[in-house]
Coordinates of C-alpha atoms and ligand atoms in Angstrom, one line a residue:
X1 CA 36.0 -7.5 -33.1
X2 CA 36.9 -9.8 -36.0
X3 CA 40.8 -10.4 -35.7
X4 CA 41.6 -11.2 -39.3
X5 CA 45.4 -12.2 -39.2
X6 CA 46.9 -14.4 -36.7
X7 CA 50.2 -13.7 -34.6
X8 CA 48.4 -14.5 -31.4
X9 CA 47.4 -17.9 -30.1
X10 CA 43.8 -18.6 -29.0
X11 CA 44.3 -17.8 -25.5
X12 CA 45.7 -14.2 -26.3
X13 CA 42.9 -13.7 -29.0
X14 CA 40.4 -14.4 -26.2
X15 CA 42.0 -12.3 -23.6
X16 CA 42.2 -9.3 -26.3
X17 CA 38.6 -9.9 -27.4
X18 CA 37.4 -9.8 -23.7
X19 CA 39.3 -6.8 -23.1
X20 CA 38.2 -4.9 -26.1
X21 CA 34.4 -5.4 -25.6
X22 CA 32.5 -2.9 -23.8
X23 CA 35.5 -0.4 -23.9
X24 CA 34.3 3.3 -24.4
X25 CA 36.1 5.4 -27.0
X26 CA 38.3 7.1 -24.5
X27 CA 39.2 3.8 -23.0
X28 CA 40.0 2.5 -26.5
X29 CA 42.1 5.6 -27.2
X30 CA 43.9 4.9 -24.0
X31 CA 44.6 1.1 -24.7
X32 CA 45.8 1.8 -28.2
X33 CA 48.0 4.6 -26.6
X34 CA 49.3 2.0 -24.1
X35 CA 50.3 -0.5 -26.7
X36 CA 52.2 2.2 -28.6
X37 CA 53.8 3.1 -25.6
X38 CA 54.9 -0.5 -24.9
X39 CA 56.1 -0.9 -28.5
X40 CA 58.1 2.3 -28.4
X41 CA 59.8 1.6 -25.1
X42 CA 60.6 -2.2 -25.9
X43 CA 62.3 -1.7 -29.3
X44 CA 62.7 -5.3 -30.8
X45 CA 62.6 -7.0 -27.3
X46 CA 59.9 -8.9 -25.9
X47 CA 57.3 -6.5 -24.2
X48 CA 57.0 -6.3 -20.7
X49 CA 53.9 -4.3 -19.3
X50 CA 55.8 -1.4 -17.7
X51 CA 54.0 0.2 -14.8
X52 CA 55.9 3.4 -15.6
X53 CA 53.5 3.7 -18.8
X54 CA 50.4 3.6 -16.4
X55 CA 51.7 5.6 -13.5
X56 CA 51.7 8.8 -15.4
X57 CA 48.3 10.0 -14.2
X58 CA 48.8 13.4 -12.6
X59 CA 48.4 16.9 -14.2
X60 CA 49.1 20.0 -12.5
X61 CA 48.0 23.3 -14.2
X62 CA 50.0 26.3 -13.1
X63 CA 48.5 29.6 -13.8
X64 CA 49.7 33.1 -13.7
X65 CA 47.2 35.7 -14.4
X66 CA 46.3 39.5 -13.9
X67 CA 42.8 39.5 -15.0
X68 CA 41.7 36.1 -14.1
X69 CA 41.5 34.6 -17.7
X70 CA 44.4 32.1 -17.4
X71 CA 42.6 30.7 -14.2
X72 CA 39.4 30.3 -16.2
X73 CA 41.3 28.2 -18.8
X74 CA 42.7 26.3 -16.2
X75 CA 39.4 25.5 -15.0
X76 CA 38.0 24.7 -18.4
X77 CA 40.9 22.2 -19.1
X78 CA 40.3 20.7 -15.7
X79 CA 36.7 20.3 -16.5
X80 CA 37.4 18.6 -19.6
X81 CA 39.7 16.1 -18.2
X82 CA 37.1 15.3 -15.3
X83 CA 36.4 11.7 -15.5
X84 CA 39.4 10.8 -17.4
X85 CA 41.1 9.4 -14.5
X86 CA 43.9 11.8 -14.5
X87 CA 44.4 13.6 -11.3
X88 CA 44.3 17.3 -12.0
X89 CA 45.1 20.0 -9.9
X90 CA 45.1 23.8 -10.9
X91 CA 47.6 25.9 -8.7
X92 CA 48.4 29.7 -9.0
X93 CA 52.0 30.3 -9.6
X94 CA 52.4 32.3 -6.5
X95 CA 51.1 29.5 -4.5
X96 CA 53.5 26.9 -6.2
X97 CA 56.6 25.6 -4.5
X98 CA 59.3 25.3 -7.0
X99 CA 61.2 22.7 -5.3
X100 CA 58.1 20.6 -6.3
X101 CA 59.2 20.8 -9.9
X102 CA 61.6 17.8 -9.9
X103 CA 58.9 15.6 -8.9
X104 CA 56.4 16.5 -11.4
X105 CA 55.9 14.6 -14.7
X106 CA 53.2 16.6 -16.5
X107 CA 52.7 20.3 -16.2
X108 CA 50.6 22.7 -18.1
X109 CA 51.4 26.5 -18.1
X110 CA 48.7 29.1 -18.6
X111 CA 50.3 32.5 -18.3
X112 CA 49.7 36.0 -19.6
X113 CA 52.2 38.8 -20.6
X114 CA 51.6 42.3 -19.7
X115 CA 52.9 45.8 -21.2
X116 CA 56.5 45.3 -22.6
X117 CA 56.7 41.6 -22.0
X118 CA 56.2 41.5 -18.3
X119 CA 54.9 38.4 -16.2
X120 CA 51.8 39.0 -14.3
X121 CA 52.7 39.9 -10.6
X122 CA 51.6 36.5 -9.4
X123 CA 54.0 34.6 -11.8
X124 CA 57.0 36.8 -11.2
X125 CA 59.1 34.8 -8.8
X126 CA 58.6 31.6 -10.7
X127 CA 59.4 33.4 -13.9
X128 CA 62.7 34.5 -12.5
X129 CA 63.5 31.2 -10.9
X130 CA 62.6 29.2 -14.3
X131 CA 64.6 31.4 -16.6
X132 CA 67.5 31.8 -14.3
X133 CA 70.4 29.8 -13.3
X134 CA 68.8 27.8 -10.2
X135 CA 66.3 26.2 -12.5
X136 CA 67.1 22.2 -12.1
X137 CA 67.0 19.8 -15.0
X138 CA 63.8 18.2 -15.6
X139 CA 64.3 15.4 -18.1
X140 CA 61.1 13.5 -16.8
X141 CA 58.8 16.6 -17.2
X142 CA 56.2 16.7 -20.1
X143 CA 54.7 20.2 -20.5
X144 CA 52.5 22.5 -22.4
X145 CA 52.4 26.2 -22.5
X146 CA 49.6 28.5 -23.2
X147 CA 50.5 31.9 -23.4
X148 CA 47.9 34.8 -23.4
X149 CA 49.0 38.3 -24.9
X150 CA 48.0 41.1 -27.1
X151 CA 49.4 41.3 -30.6
X152 CA 49.4 45.0 -30.4
X153 CA 52.4 44.7 -28.0
X154 CA 55.7 44.1 -29.3
X155 CA 56.6 41.3 -26.9
X156 CA 53.6 39.3 -27.8
X157 CA 53.1 36.5 -25.3
X158 CA 56.7 36.8 -24.1
X159 CA 56.1 35.2 -20.8
X160 CA 54.9 32.2 -22.1
X161 CA 57.5 31.9 -24.8
X162 CA 60.4 32.6 -22.2
X163 CA 58.9 29.7 -20.0
X164 CA 58.7 27.3 -23.0
X165 CA 62.3 28.0 -24.0
X166 CA 63.4 27.9 -20.4
X167 CA 61.8 24.3 -19.9
X168 CA 63.0 23.1 -23.2
X169 CA 66.6 24.2 -22.3
X170 CA 66.4 22.2 -19.1
X171 CA 65.5 18.8 -20.7
X172 CA 61.7 19.0 -20.4
X173 CA 59.5 17.7 -23.3
X174 CA 56.7 19.7 -24.8
X175 CA 53.4 17.9 -25.3
X176 CA 52.1 20.3 -27.5
X177 CA 53.8 23.4 -29.1
X178 CA 53.5 26.6 -27.2
X179 CA 49.8 28.2 -28.0
X180 CA 50.0 32.0 -28.4
X181 CA 46.5 33.7 -27.8
X182 CA 45.7 37.0 -28.8
X183 CA 42.8 39.0 -26.9
X184 CA 40.0 37.3 -28.6
X185 CA 40.8 33.6 -28.0
X186 CA 37.6 31.9 -27.3
X187 CA 37.4 29.7 -30.4
X188 CA 41.1 29.0 -30.2
X189 CA 41.4 27.8 -26.8
X190 CA 38.3 25.6 -27.1
X191 CA 40.1 24.0 -29.9
X192 CA 43.4 23.6 -28.0
X193 CA 41.7 22.0 -25.1
X194 CA 40.1 19.5 -27.0
X195 CA 43.2 18.5 -28.9
X196 CA 45.3 18.6 -25.6
X197 CA 42.8 16.4 -23.8
X198 CA 42.7 13.8 -26.6
X199 CA 46.6 13.5 -26.7
X200 CA 46.8 13.6 -23.1
X201 CA 44.3 10.9 -22.5
X202 CA 46.0 8.8 -25.3
X203 CA 49.2 9.0 -23.8
X204 CA 48.8 9.5 -20.0
X205 CA 45.2 8.4 -18.6
X206 CA 45.2 5.4 -16.3
X207 CA 43.3 2.1 -17.0
X208 CA 40.1 2.7 -14.7
X209 CA 38.9 6.4 -15.3
X210 CA 37.7 7.8 -12.2
X211 CA 36.8 11.5 -11.8
X212 CA 39.4 13.2 -9.8
X213 CA 39.6 16.5 -11.3
X214 CA 39.4 19.4 -9.0
X215 CA 37.8 22.6 -10.3
X216 CA 38.1 25.6 -7.6
X217 CA 36.7 29.0 -7.7
X218 CA 35.1 28.6 -10.9
X219 CA 31.7 29.8 -11.8
X220 CA 30.2 29.6 -15.2
X221 CA 30.2 33.2 -16.9
X222 CA 26.9 33.7 -18.3
X223 CA 27.9 36.4 -21.0
X224 CA 31.1 36.4 -22.8
X225 CA 33.0 38.1 -25.7
X226 CA 31.3 35.5 -28.0
X227 CA 27.9 36.0 -26.5
X228 CA 27.6 39.2 -25.0
X229 CA 24.8 40.8 -23.1
X230 CA 22.9 43.7 -24.9
X231 CA 22.7 46.2 -22.2
X232 CA 20.6 49.5 -22.7
X233 CA 22.2 52.8 -22.3
X234 CA 20.3 54.7 -19.3
X235 CA 22.5 57.7 -19.4
X236 CA 25.5 59.3 -21.2
X237 CA 26.9 62.5 -19.7
X238 CA 29.9 64.6 -20.9
X239 CA 31.9 65.2 -17.5
X240 CA 34.7 67.5 -18.9
X241 CA 33.9 71.1 -19.1
X242 CA 32.8 72.9 -22.4
X243 CA 36.2 74.5 -22.7
X244 CA 38.1 71.5 -21.9
X245 CA 40.5 69.9 -24.5
X246 CA 39.4 66.5 -23.5
X247 CA 36.1 64.7 -24.1
X248 CA 35.4 62.5 -21.1
X249 CA 32.0 60.6 -21.0
X250 CA 30.3 58.9 -17.9
X251 CA 28.0 56.2 -19.4
X252 CA 25.4 54.2 -17.4
X253 CA 24.3 50.9 -18.7
X254 CA 21.5 48.8 -17.7
X255 CA 22.3 45.0 -17.0
X256 CA 18.5 44.3 -15.8
X257 CA 17.6 40.5 -16.8
X258 CA 21.2 39.6 -17.3
X259 CA 22.1 38.1 -13.8
X260 CA 25.5 39.6 -14.3
X261 CA 27.4 40.2 -11.0
X262 CA 30.7 42.3 -10.8
X263 CA 33.0 43.5 -8.2
X264 CA 34.7 47.0 -7.9
X265 CA 38.0 46.6 -9.8
X266 CA 36.4 44.5 -12.7
X267 CA 36.2 45.6 -16.1
X268 CA 33.5 45.8 -18.7
X269 CA 34.2 44.6 -22.1
X270 CA 32.3 46.4 -24.9
X271 CA 32.1 45.1 -28.5
X272 CA 32.0 48.2 -30.6
X273 CA 31.5 49.1 -34.3
X274 CA 34.2 51.0 -36.3
X275 CA 33.6 54.6 -37.5
X276 CA 31.5 54.4 -40.6
X277 CA 33.4 57.3 -42.0
X278 CA 36.7 55.3 -42.1
X279 CA 35.0 52.2 -43.4
X280 CA 33.7 54.3 -46.4
X281 CA 37.2 55.8 -47.0
X282 CA 38.8 52.4 -47.0
X283 CA 36.3 51.5 -49.6
X284 CA 36.8 54.5 -51.6
X285 CA 40.5 54.3 -51.4
X286 CA 40.7 50.4 -52.5
X287 CA 37.9 50.7 -55.0
X288 CA 35.9 47.8 -53.5
X289 CA 32.2 48.3 -53.7
X290 CA 31.8 46.9 -50.1
X291 CA 29.5 44.0 -51.4
X292 CA 32.2 41.5 -51.9
X293 CA 31.5 38.7 -49.8
X294 CA 34.6 37.9 -47.4
X295 CA 35.1 35.2 -45.0
X296 CA 36.1 36.2 -41.3
X297 CA 36.3 34.6 -37.9
X298 CA 32.7 34.9 -37.3
X299 CA 31.4 33.8 -40.8
X300 CA 30.8 35.1 -44.2
X301 CA 29.8 38.8 -44.6
X302 CA 29.9 41.5 -47.1
X303 CA 33.2 43.4 -46.9
X304 CA 31.6 46.5 -45.7
X305 CA 30.0 44.6 -43.0
X306 CA 33.2 42.8 -41.9
X307 CA 35.3 46.1 -41.8
X308 CA 32.6 48.0 -39.8
X309 CA 31.9 45.3 -37.3
X310 CA 34.7 42.4 -37.4
X311 CA 38.1 43.7 -38.3
X312 CA 40.4 46.1 -36.5
X313 CA 40.9 49.2 -38.8
X314 CA 41.6 52.1 -36.4
X315 CA 45.1 50.8 -35.4
X316 CA 47.7 48.8 -36.6
X317 CA 50.2 46.4 -35.1
X318 CA 53.2 44.5 -35.9
X319 CA 51.4 41.3 -36.8
X320 CA 49.4 43.2 -39.6
X321 CA 52.3 44.9 -40.8
X322 CA 54.1 41.7 -40.9
X323 CA 51.4 39.7 -42.8
X324 CA 51.0 42.9 -45.3
X325 CA 55.0 42.6 -45.9
X326 CA 54.8 38.9 -46.4
X327 CA 52.0 39.3 -49.0
X328 CA 53.5 42.3 -50.7
X329 CA 57.2 41.8 -50.5
X330 CA 57.5 45.4 -50.0
X331 CA 61.0 46.1 -49.1
X332 CA 60.9 49.6 -47.4
X333 CA 58.3 48.0 -45.2
X334 CA 60.4 45.1 -44.4
X335 CA 63.1 47.8 -43.3
X336 CA 60.5 49.5 -41.0
X337 CA 59.5 46.1 -39.4
X338 CA 63.1 45.2 -38.8
X339 CA 63.9 48.1 -36.9
X340 CA 62.0 48.6 -33.3
X341 CA 62.4 52.2 -33.2
X342 CA 61.0 52.9 -36.7
X343 CA 58.3 50.2 -36.1
X344 CA 57.0 52.1 -32.9
X345 CA 57.3 55.2 -34.8
X346 CA 55.1 53.9 -37.7
X347 CA 52.6 52.2 -35.6
X348 CA 51.8 55.2 -33.3
X349 CA 48.8 56.9 -34.8
X350 CA 48.8 55.2 -38.0
X351 CA 45.5 53.0 -39.3
X352 CA 44.6 50.9 -42.2
X353 CA 44.3 53.8 -44.8
X354 CA 47.9 55.0 -44.0
X355 CA 49.3 51.3 -44.8
X356 CA 47.2 51.1 -47.9
X357 CA 48.4 54.6 -49.0
X358 CA 52.1 54.2 -47.9
X359 CA 52.7 50.7 -49.5
X360 CA 50.1 50.6 -52.4
X361 CA 49.2 47.1 -53.5
X362 CA 46.3 45.4 -55.4
X363 CA 44.6 42.7 -53.2
X364 CA 41.5 40.8 -53.7
X365 CA 38.9 41.5 -50.9
X366 CA 39.5 38.3 -49.1
X367 CA 43.5 38.8 -49.2
X368 CA 42.9 42.0 -47.8
X369 CA 40.6 41.1 -44.8
X370 CA 42.9 38.0 -44.2
X371 CA 45.7 40.7 -43.3
X372 CA 43.7 42.4 -40.8
X373 CA 43.2 41.6 -37.2
X374 CA 39.8 40.8 -35.6
X375 CA 38.1 43.4 -33.9
X376 CA 39.1 43.0 -30.3
X377 CA 36.6 44.1 -27.4
X378 CA 37.6 47.1 -25.5
X379 CA 37.9 46.9 -21.9
X380 CA 37.1 49.9 -19.5
X381 CA 37.5 49.7 -15.7
X382 CA 34.0 49.7 -14.1
X383 CA 33.1 53.0 -12.1
X384 CA 30.4 51.7 -10.2
X385 CA 29.6 49.3 -7.3
X386 CA 26.7 47.1 -7.6
X387 CA 25.9 47.6 -3.8
X388 CA 25.2 51.3 -4.8
X389 CA 23.7 50.9 -8.5
X390 CA 22.1 47.5 -8.4
X391 CA 21.6 46.1 -12.1
X392 CA 23.6 49.0 -13.7
X393 CA 27.4 49.3 -14.8
X394 CA 29.1 52.6 -15.3
X395 CA 32.0 53.6 -17.3
X396 CA 34.5 56.4 -17.6
X397 CA 35.4 56.8 -21.4
X398 CA 38.1 59.5 -22.8
X399 CA 37.2 59.9 -26.6
X400 CA 40.4 59.6 -28.6
X401 CA 40.6 62.0 -31.4
X402 CA 43.3 63.3 -33.4
X403 CA 44.3 64.6 -36.7
X404 CA 46.9 63.3 -38.7
X405 CA 47.9 63.9 -42.3
X406 CA 45.0 66.2 -42.6
X407 CA 42.7 63.6 -41.8
X408 CA 40.6 63.3 -38.6
X409 CA 40.8 60.1 -36.7
X410 CA 39.1 58.4 -33.7
X411 CA 39.6 55.5 -31.3
X412 CA 37.1 52.6 -32.3
X413 CA 35.2 52.2 -29.1
X414 CA 35.6 55.6 -27.4
X415 CA 34.1 57.2 -30.7
X416 CA 31.4 54.4 -31.0
X417 CA 30.3 55.5 -27.3
X418 CA 30.7 59.2 -28.1
X419 CA 29.4 59.2 -31.6
X420 CA 27.1 56.4 -32.1
X421 CA 25.5 55.6 -29.0
X422 CA 22.6 57.5 -27.2
X423 CA 20.3 57.0 -24.5
X424 CA 18.3 53.8 -25.1
X425 CA 20.8 52.3 -27.4
X426 CA 21.9 48.7 -27.0
X427 CA 25.6 48.0 -26.4
X428 CA 26.8 44.4 -26.4
X429 CA 28.8 43.8 -23.1
X430 CA 30.4 41.4 -20.9
X431 CA 32.3 41.4 -17.5
X432 CA 35.9 40.6 -17.3
X433 CA 37.0 39.9 -13.7
X434 CA 40.1 41.3 -12.5
X435 CA 41.1 39.7 -9.3
X436 CA 44.3 41.6 -9.1
X437 CA 42.7 45.0 -8.5
X438 CA 40.4 44.6 -5.3
X439 CA 39.8 46.4 -2.1
X440 CA 41.1 44.6 0.9
X441 CA 39.2 42.1 2.5
X442 CA 40.0 43.4 6.0
X443 CA 37.8 46.8 5.9
X444 CA 40.0 48.1 8.5
X445 CA 43.0 48.3 6.1
X446 CA 43.6 51.7 5.0
X447 CA 43.8 52.4 1.0
X448 CA 45.9 54.9 -1.0
X449 CA 44.3 55.4 -4.5
X450 CA 46.4 56.9 -7.2
X451 CA 44.8 57.8 -10.6
X452 CA 45.4 59.8 -13.6
X453 CA 42.7 60.9 -15.9
X454 CA 40.0 58.1 -16.6
X455 CA 42.4 55.9 -14.3
X456 CA 40.1 57.3 -11.6
X457 CA 37.2 55.2 -12.7
X458 CA 37.7 52.2 -10.4
X459 CA 38.2 54.3 -7.3
X460 CA 34.6 55.7 -8.0
X461 CA 33.6 52.0 -7.6
X462 CA 35.7 51.5 -4.6
X463 CA 34.4 54.3 -2.6
X464 CA 30.6 53.5 -3.6
X465 CA 31.4 50.2 -2.3
X466 CA 32.9 51.5 1.1
X467 CA 29.8 54.0 1.3
X468 CA 27.2 51.2 0.8
X469 CA 29.0 49.3 3.5
X470 CA 29.2 52.2 5.9
X471 CA 32.9 52.0 6.1
X472 CA 34.2 55.4 6.9
X473 CA 37.8 56.9 6.6
X474 CA 41.2 55.1 5.8
X475 CA 41.1 56.4 2.3
X476 CA 43.2 58.7 0.5
X477 CA 42.9 59.6 -3.3
X478 CA 45.5 61.2 -5.5
X479 CA 43.9 62.5 -8.7
X480 CA 45.6 64.0 -11.8
X481 CA 44.2 65.6 -14.8
X482 CA 44.9 68.5 -17.0
X483 CA 42.9 71.4 -15.7
X484 CA 41.0 72.3 -12.3
X485 CA 38.0 73.9 -13.7
X486 CA 37.3 71.7 -16.7
X487 CA 38.7 68.3 -16.0
X488 CA 38.1 67.4 -12.3
X489 CA 36.4 64.4 -13.1
X490 CA 33.6 63.6 -10.7
X491 CA 34.4 66.7 -8.2
X492 CA 31.1 66.9 -6.8
X493 CA 31.0 63.3 -5.8
X494 CA 34.3 63.3 -4.2
X495 CA 33.8 66.5 -2.3
X496 CA 30.5 64.8 -0.9
X497 CA 32.3 61.6 0.1
X498 CA 34.8 63.9 1.9
X499 CA 32.0 65.7 3.7
X500 CA 30.4 62.3 4.8
X501 CA 33.6 60.8 5.8
X502 CA 33.9 58.1 3.3
X503 CA 37.0 59.8 1.6
X504 CA 39.5 60.7 4.4
X505 CA 42.0 62.7 2.2
X506 CA 42.3 63.9 -1.5
X507 CA 45.2 65.7 -3.2
X508 CA 44.9 66.7 -6.7
X509 CA 47.3 67.5 -9.6
X510 CA 46.3 69.5 -12.4
X511 CA 49.3 69.5 -14.9
X512 CA 48.2 72.5 -17.1
X513 CA 47.3 75.0 -14.5
X514 CA 50.6 76.4 -14.4
X515 CA 53.8 76.8 -16.4
X516 CA 55.5 73.7 -14.9
X517 CA 53.7 70.3 -15.0
X518 CA 52.5 68.9 -11.7
X519 CA 51.5 65.3 -11.9
X520 CA 50.3 62.9 -9.1
X521 CA 53.7 61.8 -8.3
X522 CA 54.7 65.3 -7.3
X523 CA 52.0 65.3 -4.7
X524 CA 53.2 61.8 -3.6
X525 CA 56.5 63.3 -3.0
X526 CA 55.2 66.4 -0.8
X527 CA 53.1 63.7 1.1
X528 CA 56.0 61.2 1.5
X529 CA 56.1 61.2 5.1
X530 CA 52.5 60.5 5.8
X531 CA 52.3 57.8 2.8
X532 CA 55.1 55.9 4.5
X533 CA 53.3 56.0 7.9
X534 CA 50.0 54.9 6.0
X535 CA 52.0 51.9 4.6
X536 CA 53.5 51.1 8.0
X537 CA 50.0 50.9 9.3
X538 CA 49.4 48.3 6.5
X539 CA 47.8 50.6 4.0
X540 CA 47.3 49.0 0.5
X541 CA 48.3 51.3 -2.4
X542 CA 46.4 51.2 -5.8
X543 CA 47.5 52.7 -9.3
X544 CA 45.5 53.2 -12.3
X545 CA 46.0 54.9 -15.5
X546 CA 48.5 55.2 -18.5
X547 CA 51.1 52.3 -18.2
X548 CA 53.6 53.7 -20.7
X549 CA 54.6 56.9 -18.9
X550 CA 52.7 57.6 -15.7
X551 CA 52.6 54.0 -14.1
X552 CA 56.6 53.7 -14.6
X553 CA 57.1 57.4 -13.1
X554 CA 54.7 56.7 -10.1
X555 CA 56.5 53.6 -9.5
X556 CA 60.0 55.2 -9.5
X557 CA 58.7 58.0 -7.0
X558 CA 57.3 55.2 -4.8
X559 CA 60.7 53.7 -4.6
X560 CA 62.4 57.2 -3.7
X561 CA 59.9 57.5 -1.0
X562 CA 61.1 54.1 0.3
X563 CA 64.6 55.2 0.3
X564 CA 64.0 58.7 2.0
X565 CA 61.4 57.8 4.5
X566 CA 62.4 54.2 5.3
X567 CA 66.0 54.5 5.0
X568 CA 66.4 51.8 2.4
X569 CA 68.9 51.4 -0.1
X570 CA 67.8 51.2 -3.7
X571 CA 68.1 47.7 -3.6
X572 CA 66.1 47.2 -0.4
X573 CA 63.6 49.9 -1.9
X574 CA 63.0 47.4 -5.0
X575 CA 62.7 44.4 -2.6
X576 CA 60.1 46.4 -0.4
X577 CA 58.0 47.2 -3.8
X578 CA 58.2 43.6 -4.7
X579 CA 57.0 42.4 -1.3
X580 CA 54.1 44.9 -1.5
X581 CA 53.2 43.4 -4.8
X582 CA 53.3 39.8 -3.8
X583 CA 51.5 40.4 -0.7
X584 CA 48.7 42.2 -3.0
X585 CA 49.3 45.5 -1.0
X586 CA 50.5 47.2 -4.4
X587 CA 47.9 46.5 -6.8
X588 CA 48.1 48.2 -10.5
X589 CA 45.3 48.5 -13.3
X590 CA 47.3 50.1 -16.2
X591 CA 47.3 50.0 -19.8
Ligands
NAP601 P1 46.1 60.9 -19.5 O1 46.3 61.1 -20.7 O2 46.7 59.7 -18.8 O3 46.2 62.2 -18.6 C1 45.9 62.5 -17.3 C2 46.7 63.3 -16.5 O4 48.0 62.4 -16.4 C3 47.0 64.6 -17.3 O5 47.1 65.5 -16.4 C4 48.5 64.3 -17.9 O6 49.3 65.7 -17.9 C5 48.9 63.5 -16.7 N1 50.3 62.7 -17.2 C6 50.9 62.7 -18.4 N2 52.2 62.2 -18.2 C7 52.2 61.8 -17.0 C8 53.2 61.1 -16.2 N3 54.3 60.4 -16.8 N4 53.0 60.9 -15.0 C9 51.8 61.4 -14.4 N5 51.0 62.0 -14.8 C10 51.0 62.2 -16.2 O7 44.4 60.8 -19.3 P2 43.5 59.8 -20.2 O8 43.2 60.5 -21.5 O9 42.2 60.0 -19.2 O10 43.9 58.5 -20.1 C11 44.0 57.6 -19.1 C12 44.8 56.4 -19.2 O11 44.4 55.4 -18.4 C13 44.6 55.9 -20.6 O12 45.9 55.3 -20.9 C14 43.8 54.7 -20.6 O13 44.1 53.7 -21.4 C15 44.2 54.2 -19.1 N6 43.2 53.4 -18.2 C16 41.8 53.8 -18.4 C17 40.9 53.2 -17.6 C18 39.5 53.3 -18.1 O14 38.6 52.7 -17.4 N7 38.9 54.3 -18.8 C19 41.3 52.3 -16.7 C20 42.7 52.0 -16.5 C21 43.5 52.6 -17.4 P3 49.5 66.2 -19.4 O15 48.7 65.7 -20.5 O16 49.5 67.8 -19.3 O17 51.1 65.9 -19.4

């Protein structure tokens, strides 16, 4: 290196030249950060090399996850920092002792949000602590938050946002602003990990990098949303009766040659196309030809192709409405967005054509697509066990169809599977792990399975698995649907499992076979004494299906059962439910 100016004496120049020769790029970045740190901490005084600058070399990544995606990001970040000399450890939030917080200097939080702003079960206690009065002051802590969420929900990424605000309130300093991730985030997270690693290595890496990063429980995923596997459709059967007012399909896909491994409880992600009728309707409504070239996340496409394959058009969400409003300045739309009730009403059942009809505006094709959301993959709970079906994966899909404003509408993925896919078609898929919905490790543990509608799907996988392992008994299924004769999904299979002893009990609730509705929770109440006995014997209880109504009502029913059968107060019943969740004895797969 040629040092042109001369504030240093010969000895200092020699020392600097000798230090800088042979440095790697990362070491150079660190040395530069080191001197900047010295300068910043010394003000105008003579600089003393302060050991505190180089002691900051530990990073703890805390993750809270339901599906396992936060854990995967934690592993990716850990891998990225391997070799930087930073001691990285990655810990699940339910294994983390909050008393350690005051001794931390660098933390990364990777946490998802569920439903209406709720933390995942494993992050609940930490969340209560850090947002509550007992949280200590943390002036020495530097942190970053990665918040996972889904923009269709009102309180998008709220858990991460709340943790970020709580940390800032108690004096911690953020390294990078909170990163909010919508469902398809592969590119964004890659970019963030690179940026974070650069900043972190610059500011905190030690002098002699040694690989100390620990990557635990992380296996490379072969196929992802970005790189799906093309699965061939082996079978597709409508499993609701001819006179049913529901249309539910059982679909079998081949995974042959993929090497994909999944477990009962996991989900399969499907990258569908939009209904072509809706794409054409948008084109004729707007007057675009469809040949206009537009840029979307995946690259440059004709508008028609982008609408068909890459953009969400069958549903709206708050973010799309907000972008639309900002672009158009439309006042009535602003009023809708500002009122939660009106916003919910507007979002329910409306699609992109409704928005264009209700608030007309002339856009360029590019401006139009910039407002829309990228088309997210749809996830379905797997209804098969690989121990029983080998290189196949089965799903159970209810087709969403309804008519509104005299226009027939359909759910994007469910209608893709119902209308566009036939036997031998190829479907782009990937597996989404769901570690929070798993059969107990101890096969002696009894299981109570509660599911309404297609929420019964994962229980077919659970029971196939138990049958393959020859585990008899200790299984109790509560199933709810509309009508016995047309909607009893997989009826013959349950009967055979009962006969063979793999299913010990089944209780069914057909809501529309009589004047008054009968739901799964009514059956739970009828059986409450026995249910409580099963729980006392250590049973796990599972709940799968609609999140908005069913899951809430079933949970309230369980609380009532704990009060009645366990003699608990309301408060104790809540504590008991929380304890079951924490011990992974109450697991839910609801959306
Ligand atoms: P659904 O619409 O949830 O209906 C199934 C049964 O539940 C019907 O008998 C319905 O009765 C009843 N029900 C309605 N409100 C209820 C309540 N508050 N408590 C208890 N039961 C109630 O069935 P679906 O169309 O099959 O939808 C299933 C839901 O599960 C969807 O929200 C889906 O997203 C979710 N899910 C699906 C999967 C999957 O892999 N496919 C996995 C997990 C979750 P009435 O209609 O007669 O009132």
